[in-house]
One Martini backbone bead per residue (centre of mass of N, CA, C, O) as a GRO file, in nm:
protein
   76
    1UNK     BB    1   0.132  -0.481   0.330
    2UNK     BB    2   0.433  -0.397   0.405
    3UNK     BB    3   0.643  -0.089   0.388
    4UNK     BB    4   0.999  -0.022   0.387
    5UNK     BB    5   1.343   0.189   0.429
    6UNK     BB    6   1.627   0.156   0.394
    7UNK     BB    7   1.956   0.275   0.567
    8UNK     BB    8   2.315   0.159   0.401
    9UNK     BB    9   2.574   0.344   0.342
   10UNK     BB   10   2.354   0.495   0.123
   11UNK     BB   11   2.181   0.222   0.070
   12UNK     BB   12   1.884   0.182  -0.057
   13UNK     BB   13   1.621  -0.086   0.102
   14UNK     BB   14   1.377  -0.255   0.014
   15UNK     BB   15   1.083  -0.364   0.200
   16UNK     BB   16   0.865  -0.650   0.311
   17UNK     BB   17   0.559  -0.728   0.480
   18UNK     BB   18   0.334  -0.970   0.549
   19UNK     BB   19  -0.020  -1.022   0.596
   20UNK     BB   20  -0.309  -1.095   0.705
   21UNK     BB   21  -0.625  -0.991   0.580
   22UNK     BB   22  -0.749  -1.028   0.900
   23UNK     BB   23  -0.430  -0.816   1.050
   24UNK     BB   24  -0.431  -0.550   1.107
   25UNK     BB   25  -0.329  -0.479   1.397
   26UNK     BB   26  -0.034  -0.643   1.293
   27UNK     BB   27   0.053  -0.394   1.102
   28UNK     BB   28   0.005  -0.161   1.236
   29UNK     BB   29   0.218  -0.263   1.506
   30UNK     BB   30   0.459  -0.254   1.308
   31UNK     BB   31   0.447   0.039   1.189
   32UNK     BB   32   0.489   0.171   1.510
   33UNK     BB   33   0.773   0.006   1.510
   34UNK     BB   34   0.926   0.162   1.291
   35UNK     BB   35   0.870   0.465   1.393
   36UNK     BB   36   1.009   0.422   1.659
   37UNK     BB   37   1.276   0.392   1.522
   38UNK     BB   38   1.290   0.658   1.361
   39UNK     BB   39   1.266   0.861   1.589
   40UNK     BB   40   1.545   0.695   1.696
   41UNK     BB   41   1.733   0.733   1.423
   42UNK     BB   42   1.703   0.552   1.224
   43UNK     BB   43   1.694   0.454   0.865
   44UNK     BB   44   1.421   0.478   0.812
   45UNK     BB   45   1.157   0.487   0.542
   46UNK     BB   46   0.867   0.484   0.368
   47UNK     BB   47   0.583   0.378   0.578
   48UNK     BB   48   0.396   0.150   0.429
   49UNK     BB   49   0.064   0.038   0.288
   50UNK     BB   50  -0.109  -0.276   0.140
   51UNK     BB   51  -0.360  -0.365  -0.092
   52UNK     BB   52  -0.641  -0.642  -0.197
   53UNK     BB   53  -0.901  -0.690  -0.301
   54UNK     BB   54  -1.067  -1.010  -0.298
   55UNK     BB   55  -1.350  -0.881  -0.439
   56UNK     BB   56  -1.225  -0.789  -0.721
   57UNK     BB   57  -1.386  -0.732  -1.036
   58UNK     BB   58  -1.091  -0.619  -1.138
   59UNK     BB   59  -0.843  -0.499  -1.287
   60UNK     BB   60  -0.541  -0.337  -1.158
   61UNK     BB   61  -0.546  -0.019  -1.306
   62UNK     BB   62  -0.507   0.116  -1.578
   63UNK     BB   63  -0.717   0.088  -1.851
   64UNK     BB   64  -0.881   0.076  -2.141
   65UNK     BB   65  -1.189   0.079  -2.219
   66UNK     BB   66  -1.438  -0.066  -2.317
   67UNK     BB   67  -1.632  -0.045  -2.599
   68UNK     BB   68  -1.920  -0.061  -2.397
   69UNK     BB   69  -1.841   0.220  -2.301
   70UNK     BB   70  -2.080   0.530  -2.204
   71UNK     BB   71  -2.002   0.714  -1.932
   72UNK     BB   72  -2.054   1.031  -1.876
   73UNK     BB   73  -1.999   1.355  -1.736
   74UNK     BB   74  -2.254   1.481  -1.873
   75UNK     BB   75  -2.516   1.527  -1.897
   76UNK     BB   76  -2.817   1.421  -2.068
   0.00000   0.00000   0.00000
């Protein structure tokens, strides 16, 4: 997905385009296609990407660890 913000007339709008998990190159080219309409004046901002890995074995987010989680960050 990519995201960017209109302004108009004061008031910012968030908008997102989707794109093929794919293709990335045209979400590229599309992210590159905001960026020089705002160099040009435009109110665009905030353009950026997101994604999610479609072979993401936990869900996305933080969440308290499960009981039997015994990870340690100092040497044992």
């Amino acid at each position: 997905m990519v995201y960017w913000t209109e302004v108009e007339d004061g008031a910012a709008s968030a908008r997102g385009r989707e794109f093929a998990s794919d293709d990335m190159s045209m979400a590229m080219k599309f992210m590159e296609e905001l960026r020089a309409r705002q160099r040009a004046g435009e109110s665009i901002c905030f353009v950026a990407m997101s994604s999610e890995n479609p072979d993401s074995v936990g869900h996305p987010g933080v969440a308290d660890p499960s009981p039997d989680y015994n990870w340690k960050k100092r040497r044992r």
